[in-house]
XYZ file of N, CA and C in Angstrom:
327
model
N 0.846 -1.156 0.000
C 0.000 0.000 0.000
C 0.905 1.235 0.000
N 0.578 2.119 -0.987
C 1.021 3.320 -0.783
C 0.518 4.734 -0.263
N 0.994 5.379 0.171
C 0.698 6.836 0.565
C 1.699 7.752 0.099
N 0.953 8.956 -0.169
C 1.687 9.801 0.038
C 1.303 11.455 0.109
N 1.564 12.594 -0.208
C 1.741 13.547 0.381
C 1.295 14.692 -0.989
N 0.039 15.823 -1.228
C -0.147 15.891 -2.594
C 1.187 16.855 -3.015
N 2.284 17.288 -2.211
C 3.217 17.672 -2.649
C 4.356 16.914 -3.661
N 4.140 15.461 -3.125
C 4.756 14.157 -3.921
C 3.525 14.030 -5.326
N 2.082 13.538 -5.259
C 1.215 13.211 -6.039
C 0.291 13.765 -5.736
N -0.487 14.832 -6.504
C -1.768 15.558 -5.907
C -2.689 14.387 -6.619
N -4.154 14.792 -5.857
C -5.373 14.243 -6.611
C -5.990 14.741 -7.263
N -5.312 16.359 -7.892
C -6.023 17.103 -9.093
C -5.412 17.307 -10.046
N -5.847 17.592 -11.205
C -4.895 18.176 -12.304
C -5.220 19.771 -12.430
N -4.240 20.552 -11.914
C -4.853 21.968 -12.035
C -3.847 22.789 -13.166
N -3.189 22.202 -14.247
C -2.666 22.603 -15.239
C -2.764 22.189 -16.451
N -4.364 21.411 -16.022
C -4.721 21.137 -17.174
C -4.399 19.937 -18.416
N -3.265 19.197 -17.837
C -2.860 18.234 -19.014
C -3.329 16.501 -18.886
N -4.122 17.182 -17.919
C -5.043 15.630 -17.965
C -4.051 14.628 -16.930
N -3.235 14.799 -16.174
C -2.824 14.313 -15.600
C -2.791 14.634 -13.896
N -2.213 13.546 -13.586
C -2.244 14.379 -11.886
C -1.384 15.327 -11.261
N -1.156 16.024 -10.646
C -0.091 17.029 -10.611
C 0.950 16.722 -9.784
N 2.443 17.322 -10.128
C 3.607 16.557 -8.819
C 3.921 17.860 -8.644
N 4.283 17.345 -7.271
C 4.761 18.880 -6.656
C 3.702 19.998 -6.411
N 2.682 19.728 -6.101
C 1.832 20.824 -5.565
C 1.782 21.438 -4.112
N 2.468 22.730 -4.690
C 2.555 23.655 -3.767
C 1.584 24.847 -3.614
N 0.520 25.188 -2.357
C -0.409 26.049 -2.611
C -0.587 26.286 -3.703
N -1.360 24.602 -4.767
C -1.849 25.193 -5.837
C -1.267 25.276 -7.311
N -0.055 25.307 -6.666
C 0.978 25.131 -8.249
C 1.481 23.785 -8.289
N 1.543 23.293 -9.496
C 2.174 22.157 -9.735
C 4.154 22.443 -10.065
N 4.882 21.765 -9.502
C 6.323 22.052 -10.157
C 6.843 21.213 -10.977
N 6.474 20.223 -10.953
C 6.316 19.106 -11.775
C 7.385 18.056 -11.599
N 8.130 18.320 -10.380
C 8.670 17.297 -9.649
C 8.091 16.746 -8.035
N 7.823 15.685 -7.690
C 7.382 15.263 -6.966
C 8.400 15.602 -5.374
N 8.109 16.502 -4.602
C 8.554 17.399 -3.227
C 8.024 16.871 -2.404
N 7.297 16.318 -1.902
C 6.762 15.682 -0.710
C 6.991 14.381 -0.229
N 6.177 13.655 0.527
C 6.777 12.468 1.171
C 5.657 11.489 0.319
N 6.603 9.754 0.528
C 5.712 8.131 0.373
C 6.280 7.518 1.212
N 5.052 6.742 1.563
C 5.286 6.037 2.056
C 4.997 4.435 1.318
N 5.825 3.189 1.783
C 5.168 2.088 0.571
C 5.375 0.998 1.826
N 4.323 0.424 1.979
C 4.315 -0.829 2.972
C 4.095 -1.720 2.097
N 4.981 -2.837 2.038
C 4.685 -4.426 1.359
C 4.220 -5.448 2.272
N 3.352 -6.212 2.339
C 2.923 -7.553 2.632
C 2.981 -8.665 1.990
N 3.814 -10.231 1.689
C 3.771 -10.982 1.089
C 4.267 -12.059 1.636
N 3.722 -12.801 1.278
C 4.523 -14.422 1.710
C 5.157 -15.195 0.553
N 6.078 -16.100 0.661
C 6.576 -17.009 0.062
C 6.552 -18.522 0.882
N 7.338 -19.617 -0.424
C 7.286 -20.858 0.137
C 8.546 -20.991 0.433
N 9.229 -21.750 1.380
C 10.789 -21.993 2.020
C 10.491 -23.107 2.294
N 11.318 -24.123 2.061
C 11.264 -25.914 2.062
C 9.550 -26.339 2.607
N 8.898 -25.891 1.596
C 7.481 -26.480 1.647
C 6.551 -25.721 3.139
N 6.881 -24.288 3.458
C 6.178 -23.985 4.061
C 5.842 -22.644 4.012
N 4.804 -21.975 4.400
C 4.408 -20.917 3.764
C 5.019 -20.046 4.940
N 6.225 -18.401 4.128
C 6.962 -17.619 5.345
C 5.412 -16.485 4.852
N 5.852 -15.202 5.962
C 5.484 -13.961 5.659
C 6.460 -13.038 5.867
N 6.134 -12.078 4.929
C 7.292 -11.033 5.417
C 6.100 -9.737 5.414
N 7.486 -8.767 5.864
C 6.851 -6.985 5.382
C 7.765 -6.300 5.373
N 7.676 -5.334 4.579
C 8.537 -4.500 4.173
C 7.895 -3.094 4.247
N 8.511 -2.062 5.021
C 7.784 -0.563 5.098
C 9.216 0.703 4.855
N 8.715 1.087 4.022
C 9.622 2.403 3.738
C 9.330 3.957 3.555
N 10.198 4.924 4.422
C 9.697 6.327 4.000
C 10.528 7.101 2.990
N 10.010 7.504 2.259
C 10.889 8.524 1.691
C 10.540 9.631 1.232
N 11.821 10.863 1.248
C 10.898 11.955 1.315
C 12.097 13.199 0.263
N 11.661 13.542 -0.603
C 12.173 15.038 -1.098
C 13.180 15.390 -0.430
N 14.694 15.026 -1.373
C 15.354 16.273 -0.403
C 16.566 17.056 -1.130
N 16.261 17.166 -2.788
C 16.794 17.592 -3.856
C 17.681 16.977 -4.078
N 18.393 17.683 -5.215
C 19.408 17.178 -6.124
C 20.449 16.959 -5.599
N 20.929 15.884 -6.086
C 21.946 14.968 -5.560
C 21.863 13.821 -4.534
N 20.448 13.743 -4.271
C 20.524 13.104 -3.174
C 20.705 11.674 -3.448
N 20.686 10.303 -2.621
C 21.223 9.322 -2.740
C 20.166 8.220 -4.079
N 18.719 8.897 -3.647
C 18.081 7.620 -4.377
C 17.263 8.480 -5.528
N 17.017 8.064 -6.342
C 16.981 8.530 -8.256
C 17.593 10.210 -8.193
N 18.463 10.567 -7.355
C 18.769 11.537 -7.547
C 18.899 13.074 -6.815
N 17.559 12.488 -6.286
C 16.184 13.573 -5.973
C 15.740 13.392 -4.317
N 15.584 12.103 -3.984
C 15.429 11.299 -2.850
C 15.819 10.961 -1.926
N 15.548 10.789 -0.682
C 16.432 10.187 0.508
C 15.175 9.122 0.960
N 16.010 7.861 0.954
C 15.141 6.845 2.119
C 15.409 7.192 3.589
N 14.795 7.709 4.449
C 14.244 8.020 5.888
C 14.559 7.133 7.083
N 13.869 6.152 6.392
C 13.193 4.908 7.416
C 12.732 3.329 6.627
N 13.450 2.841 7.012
C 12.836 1.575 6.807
C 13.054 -0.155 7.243
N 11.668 -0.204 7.833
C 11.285 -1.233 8.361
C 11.423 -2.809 8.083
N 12.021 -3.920 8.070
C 11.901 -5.275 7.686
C 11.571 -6.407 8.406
N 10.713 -7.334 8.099
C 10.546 -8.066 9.143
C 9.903 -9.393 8.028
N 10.549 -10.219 8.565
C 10.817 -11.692 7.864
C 11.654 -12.573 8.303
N 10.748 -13.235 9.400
C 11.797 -14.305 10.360
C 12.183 -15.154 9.987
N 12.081 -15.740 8.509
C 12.473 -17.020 7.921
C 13.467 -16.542 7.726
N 13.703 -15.464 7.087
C 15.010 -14.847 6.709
C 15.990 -13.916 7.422
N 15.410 -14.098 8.448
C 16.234 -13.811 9.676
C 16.165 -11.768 9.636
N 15.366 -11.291 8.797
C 15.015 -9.939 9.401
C 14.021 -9.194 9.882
N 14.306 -8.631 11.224
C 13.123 -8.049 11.738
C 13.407 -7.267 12.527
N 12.818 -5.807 12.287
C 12.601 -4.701 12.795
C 13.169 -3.306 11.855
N 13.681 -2.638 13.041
C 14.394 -1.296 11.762
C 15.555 -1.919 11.063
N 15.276 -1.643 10.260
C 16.909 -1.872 9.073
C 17.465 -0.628 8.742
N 16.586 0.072 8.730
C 17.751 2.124 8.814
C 16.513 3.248 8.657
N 17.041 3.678 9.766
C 16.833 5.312 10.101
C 17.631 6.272 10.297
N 17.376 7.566 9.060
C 17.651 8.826 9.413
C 16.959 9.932 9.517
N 17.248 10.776 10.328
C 16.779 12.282 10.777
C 15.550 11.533 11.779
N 14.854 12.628 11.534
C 13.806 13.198 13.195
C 12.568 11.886 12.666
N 11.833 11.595 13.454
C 10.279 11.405 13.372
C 9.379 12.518 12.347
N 8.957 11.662 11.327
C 7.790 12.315 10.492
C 8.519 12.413 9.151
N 7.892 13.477 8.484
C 7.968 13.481 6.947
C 8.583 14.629 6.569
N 8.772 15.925 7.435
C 8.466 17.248 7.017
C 9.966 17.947 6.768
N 10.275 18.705 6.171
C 11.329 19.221 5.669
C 11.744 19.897 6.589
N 12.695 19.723 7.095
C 13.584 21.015 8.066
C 15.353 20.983 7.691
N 16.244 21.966 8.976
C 17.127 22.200 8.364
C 18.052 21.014 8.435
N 18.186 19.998 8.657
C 18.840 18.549 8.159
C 18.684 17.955 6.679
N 17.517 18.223 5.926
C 17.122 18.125 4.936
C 17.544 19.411 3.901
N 16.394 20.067 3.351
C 16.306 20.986 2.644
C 15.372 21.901 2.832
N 15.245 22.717 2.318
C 14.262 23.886 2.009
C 13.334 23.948 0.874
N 12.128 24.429 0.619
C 11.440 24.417 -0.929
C 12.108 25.199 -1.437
N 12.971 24.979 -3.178
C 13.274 26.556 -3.536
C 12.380 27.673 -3.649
């Protein structure tokens, strides 16, 4: 399941091109996606004939250019848990609690 933030994916198109808008800021689209997702996975597999479960939860959030993931991105936080495979709990966290941009991160230009 995903979430996220209409600064990452709005639910309107307010520029008209029939699409959804990224990066909406009071209203304007910038057309790069600035805000936060979140993506929780649920799934199981089979391991010598028995059924595992896992989960997988990750945050990530806007934090411009250069950053580590497509460029643009920083992974936050993220969660693993899959005892067949021997992982469970945090697998990596950085910065504060939540989503929101401060001065560890970046600024909107």
């Amino acid at each position: 399941m995903m979430k996220w933030s209409d600064a990452w994916l709005a639910n309107v198109d307010c520029n008209g091109d029939n699409k959804l808008d990224r990066g909406l800021v009071d209203g304007v689209p910038s057309g790069t996606s600035m805000g936060w997702l979140t993506n929780h996975v649920v799934g199981d597999y089979i391991l010598d004939g028995n059924v595992q479960n896992y989960t997988d939860f990750v945050k990530i959030v806007w934090t411009g250019s250069g950053s580590p993931l497509w460029g643009q991105y920083t992974i936050i936080q993220e969660v693993w848990n899959d005892p067949a495979g021997g992982l469970n709990g945090l697998y990596s966290k950085i910065g504060a609690p939540g989503f929101g941009l401060n001065d560890h991160w970046t600024t909107l230009p």
